C-alpha cells in the first residue's frame, strides 16, 4: 500500500477478504473513497485512518470489526459519508465526531455502541441522514440535535433511549423523510415520546 500513495479510490466490497486492516492505509493521503464493505475483516480500526485527510467516503459496513471508533476520525474534515453498520463495534461514540462538519450521512446501526449520544453531534449542521438503530445507547436524545435543520432521516429505535423528542424534532415545519423510534406504547409504557415519528416501534 505504501507504493500507492497517489491512489484516489479503493473499492473492495463484497469479496471474501479477512484479517485486520493494515496501518499503512494511513499512507494513502490522497484517497477520496475507501469502501471495504461486506467482507470478513476483523480486529480494531487503525487510528491511521485519521491521516487520510482527503477522504470523502469511508464505508466499513458489514464486517467483523471490534473495539471503538478511533477518536482520530475527527481529523477527517472533508468526510461526507461514514458507514460502519453491521459490525461488533462497541464503547461510546467519540466526541470528536462533532468536528466532521462536512458529514452528510452517519450510519452506526447494528453494532454494540453504548453510552449517551454526544451533544457534539449537534455541530454536524450539514448532516442529512443519521442511523443509530440497534445499539445499546442510553439516556435521552440531546437537545443539541434540534439545530440540525438539514437532517431529514433519523432512525434510533432498538436502543435504551428514553424521554421525549417532541421539543427537539416535532416543532416547526415538518421536514422528515424518516423519523423512527421506540415510540409505540406497550403495556402502558412508552420509551420515547415522539408525536411526529412516521414509524413507531415498541421496546422489543
Short mmCIF file of C-alpha atoms in Angstrom, two decimals:
data_model
loop_
_atom_site.label_atom_id
_atom_site.label_comp_id
_atom_site.label_asym_id
_atom_site.label_seq_id
_atom_site.Cartn_x
_atom_site.Cartn_y
_atom_site.Cartn_z
CA UNK A 1 0.00 0.00 0.00
CA UNK A 2 2.87 2.36 0.68
CA UNK A 3 3.59 2.47 -3.07
CA UNK A 4 0.05 3.56 -3.95
CA UNK A 5 0.20 6.99 -2.36
CA UNK A 6 -1.43 8.68 -5.38
CA UNK A 7 -4.45 6.36 -5.38
CA UNK A 8 -7.76 8.26 -5.41
CA UNK A 9 -10.29 5.44 -4.98
CA UNK A 10 -10.19 1.97 -3.45
CA UNK A 11 -13.29 -0.23 -3.52
CA UNK A 12 -13.07 -3.87 -2.45
CA UNK A 13 -16.66 -4.56 -1.39
CA UNK A 14 -18.33 -7.95 -1.44
CA UNK A 15 -15.30 -10.19 -1.50
CA UNK A 16 -14.05 -12.76 0.98
CA UNK A 17 -11.28 -10.62 2.41
CA UNK A 18 -10.35 -11.19 6.04
CA UNK A 19 -7.72 -10.32 8.58
CA UNK A 20 -7.05 -6.90 10.08
CA UNK A 21 -6.70 -3.58 8.31
CA UNK A 22 -3.08 -2.56 7.75
CA UNK A 23 -1.90 0.63 9.40
CA UNK A 24 -0.31 1.54 6.05
CA UNK A 25 -3.75 2.72 4.91
CA UNK A 26 -2.79 5.98 6.54
CA UNK A 27 -0.19 6.50 3.81
CA UNK A 28 -2.94 6.87 1.18
CA UNK A 29 -3.31 10.55 1.94
CA UNK A 30 -4.86 11.40 -1.45
CA UNK A 31 -7.56 8.72 -1.24
CA UNK A 32 -11.06 10.15 -1.53
CA UNK A 33 -13.10 6.93 -1.45
CA UNK A 34 -12.45 3.83 0.65
CA UNK A 35 -15.05 1.07 0.59
CA UNK A 36 -14.38 -2.29 2.21
CA UNK A 37 -17.98 -3.29 2.90
CA UNK A 38 -19.32 -6.86 3.01
CA UNK A 39 -16.12 -8.69 3.76
CA UNK A 40 -14.84 -10.53 6.84
CA UNK A 41 -12.31 -8.06 8.20
CA UNK A 42 -11.63 -8.39 11.93
CA UNK A 43 -9.80 -6.55 14.65
CA UNK A 44 -9.91 -2.90 15.61
CA UNK A 45 -9.97 0.09 13.31
CA UNK A 46 -6.47 1.55 12.92
CA UNK A 47 -6.02 5.09 14.21
CA UNK A 48 -4.12 5.82 11.00
CA UNK A 49 -7.46 6.17 9.20
CA UNK A 50 -7.47 9.68 10.60
CA UNK A 51 -4.43 10.55 8.45
CA UNK A 52 -6.39 10.16 5.19
CA UNK A 53 -7.14 13.86 5.05
CA UNK A 54 -8.87 13.89 1.63
CA UNK A 55 -11.25 11.05 2.41
CA UNK A 56 -14.85 11.85 1.43
CA UNK A 57 -16.43 8.39 1.82
CA UNK A 58 -15.46 5.70 4.32
CA UNK A 59 -17.54 2.52 4.14
CA UNK A 60 -16.58 -0.29 6.52
CA UNK A 61 -20.07 -1.82 6.77
CA UNK A 62 -20.89 -5.49 7.26
CA UNK A 63 -17.59 -6.79 8.56
CA UNK A 64 -16.45 -8.18 11.92
CA UNK A 65 -14.66 -5.16 13.31
CA UNK A 66 -14.45 -4.84 17.10
CA UNK A 67 -13.35 -2.17 19.51
CA UNK A 68 -14.23 1.51 19.48
CA UNK A 69 -14.37 4.17 16.82
CA UNK A 70 -10.97 5.90 16.80
CA UNK A 71 -11.04 9.48 18.03
CA UNK A 72 -8.73 10.26 15.10
CA UNK A 73 -11.69 10.04 12.73
CA UNK A 74 -12.45 13.57 13.87
CA UNK A 75 -9.49 14.69 11.73
CA UNK A 76 -11.34 13.73 8.52
CA UNK A 77 -12.71 17.22 7.96
CA UNK A 78 -13.66 16.54 4.32
CA UNK A 79 -15.64 13.38 5.04
CA UNK A 80 -19.19 13.27 3.65
CA UNK A 81 -20.22 9.69 4.40
CA UNK A 82 -19.27 7.41 7.30
CA UNK A 83 -20.71 3.89 7.24
CA UNK A 84 -19.79 1.36 9.93
CA UNK A 85 -23.09 -0.51 10.22
CA UNK A 86 -23.26 -4.23 10.86
CA UNK A 87 -20.07 -4.78 12.86
CA UNK A 88 -19.25 -5.56 16.51
CA UNK A 89 -18.02 -2.08 17.38
CA UNK A 90 -18.59 -1.01 20.96
CA UNK A 91 -17.89 1.67 23.52
CA UNK A 92 -19.05 5.26 23.47
CA UNK A 93 -19.06 7.49 20.42
CA UNK A 94 -16.05 9.82 20.34
CA UNK A 95 -17.00 13.46 20.83
CA UNK A 96 -14.53 14.25 18.04
CA UNK A 97 -17.16 13.18 15.50
CA UNK A 98 -18.59 16.66 16.00
CA UNK A 99 -15.51 18.07 14.23
CA UNK A 100 -16.53 16.48 10.91
CA UNK A 101 -18.81 19.37 9.98
CA UNK A 102 -18.89 18.27 6.32
CA UNK A 103 -20.63 15.00 7.26
CA UNK A 104 -23.87 14.24 5.37
CA UNK A 105 -24.50 10.59 6.34
CA UNK A 106 -23.68 8.73 9.55
CA UNK A 107 -24.64 5.04 9.69
CA UNK A 108 -23.91 3.36 13.02
CA UNK A 109 -26.69 0.77 13.15
CA UNK A 110 -26.34 -2.85 14.26
CA UNK A 111 -23.30 -2.51 16.49
CA UNK A 112 -22.86 -2.50 20.27
CA UNK A 113 -22.26 1.18 20.93
CA UNK A 114 -23.06 2.26 24.48
CA UNK A 115 -23.40 5.44 26.48
CA UNK A 116 -25.23 8.60 25.51
CA UNK A 117 -25.39 10.32 22.15
CA UNK A 118 -22.74 13.07 22.37
CA UNK A 119 -24.03 16.63 22.41
CA UNK A 120 -21.23 17.42 19.92
CA UNK A 121 -23.29 15.70 17.21
CA UNK A 122 -25.30 18.91 17.21
CA UNK A 123 -22.35 20.55 15.43
CA UNK A 124 -22.93 18.45 12.29
CA UNK A 125 -25.05 21.12 10.61
CA UNK A 126 -24.79 19.53 7.15
CA UNK A 127 -25.94 16.07 8.22
CA UNK A 128 -28.96 14.70 6.33
CA UNK A 129 -29.07 11.02 7.39
CA UNK A 130 -28.32 9.53 10.81
CA UNK A 131 -28.99 5.90 11.66
CA UNK A 132 -28.24 4.76 15.22
CA UNK A 133 -30.63 1.78 15.28
CA UNK A 134 -29.93 -1.48 17.13
CA UNK A 135 -27.22 -0.42 19.54
CA UNK A 136 -27.12 -0.01 23.32
CA UNK A 137 -27.36 3.77 23.61
CA UNK A 138 -28.81 5.08 26.86
CA UNK A 139 -30.04 8.39 28.24
CA UNK A 140 -32.04 10.92 26.27
CA UNK A 141 -31.61 12.36 22.79
CA UNK A 142 -29.64 15.60 23.28
CA UNK A 143 -31.48 18.86 22.66
CA UNK A 144 -28.46 19.95 20.61
CA UNK A 145 -29.77 17.86 17.70
CA UNK A 146 -32.67 20.29 17.29
CA UNK A 147 -30.35 22.59 15.32
CA UNK A 148 -29.69 20.02 12.58
CA UNK A 149 -32.01 21.70 10.09
CA UNK A 150 -30.81 19.54 7.17
CA UNK A 151 -31.48 16.27 8.99
CA UNK A 152 -34.40 14.53 7.23
CA UNK A 153 -33.79 10.90 8.20
CA UNK A 154 -33.10 9.82 11.80
CA UNK A 155 -33.76 6.27 12.96
CA UNK A 156 -32.86 5.43 16.54
CA UNK A 157 -35.14 2.58 17.62
CA UNK A 158 -33.94 -0.61 19.33
CA UNK A 159 -31.79 1.17 21.91
CA UNK A 160 -32.29 2.01 25.59
CA UNK A 161 -33.02 5.68 24.96
CA UNK A 162 -35.87 7.30 26.86
CA UNK A 163 -37.66 10.63 27.21
CA UNK A 164 -39.41 12.96 24.78
CA UNK A 165 -38.10 14.27 21.46
CA UNK A 166 -41.14 16.44 20.74
CA UNK A 167 -39.34 19.69 21.56
CA UNK A 168 -36.34 18.55 19.52
CA UNK A 169 -37.91 17.25 16.32
CA UNK A 170 -41.63 17.97 16.30
CA UNK A 171 -41.69 21.77 16.19
CA UNK A 172 -41.99 23.99 13.14
CA UNK A 173 -42.43 22.79 9.58
CA UNK A 174 -42.39 19.02 9.07
CA UNK A 175 -39.20 18.08 7.26
CA UNK A 176 -38.94 14.38 7.94
CA UNK A 177 -38.49 11.71 5.34
CA UNK A 178 -37.94 9.12 8.09
CA UNK A 179 -38.16 9.59 11.85
CA UNK A 180 -38.33 6.26 13.64
CA UNK A 181 -38.05 5.45 17.34
CA UNK A 182 -39.36 3.23 20.14
CA UNK A 183 -42.47 5.37 20.48
CA UNK A 184 -45.14 2.65 20.48
CA UNK A 185 -46.96 2.27 23.78
CA UNK A 186 -46.54 -1.23 25.17
CA UNK A 187 -48.19 -2.31 28.43
CA UNK A 188 -48.96 1.31 29.17
CA UNK A 189 -45.37 2.48 28.82
CA UNK A 190 -43.57 4.39 26.06
CA UNK A 191 -39.79 4.63 25.89
CA UNK A 192 -39.71 7.59 23.50
CA UNK A 193 -42.40 10.23 23.17
CA UNK A 194 -42.44 11.34 19.54
CA UNK A 195 -45.60 12.91 18.11
CA UNK A 196 -44.08 13.39 14.64
CA UNK A 197 -42.43 9.99 14.12
CA UNK A 198 -43.61 8.31 10.93
CA UNK A 199 -42.80 4.83 12.30
CA UNK A 200 -43.16 3.75 15.94
CA UNK A 201 -41.60 0.54 17.25
CA UNK A 202 -42.13 -0.99 20.66
CA UNK A 203 -39.47 -1.54 23.27
CA UNK A 204 -38.85 -5.07 21.96
#
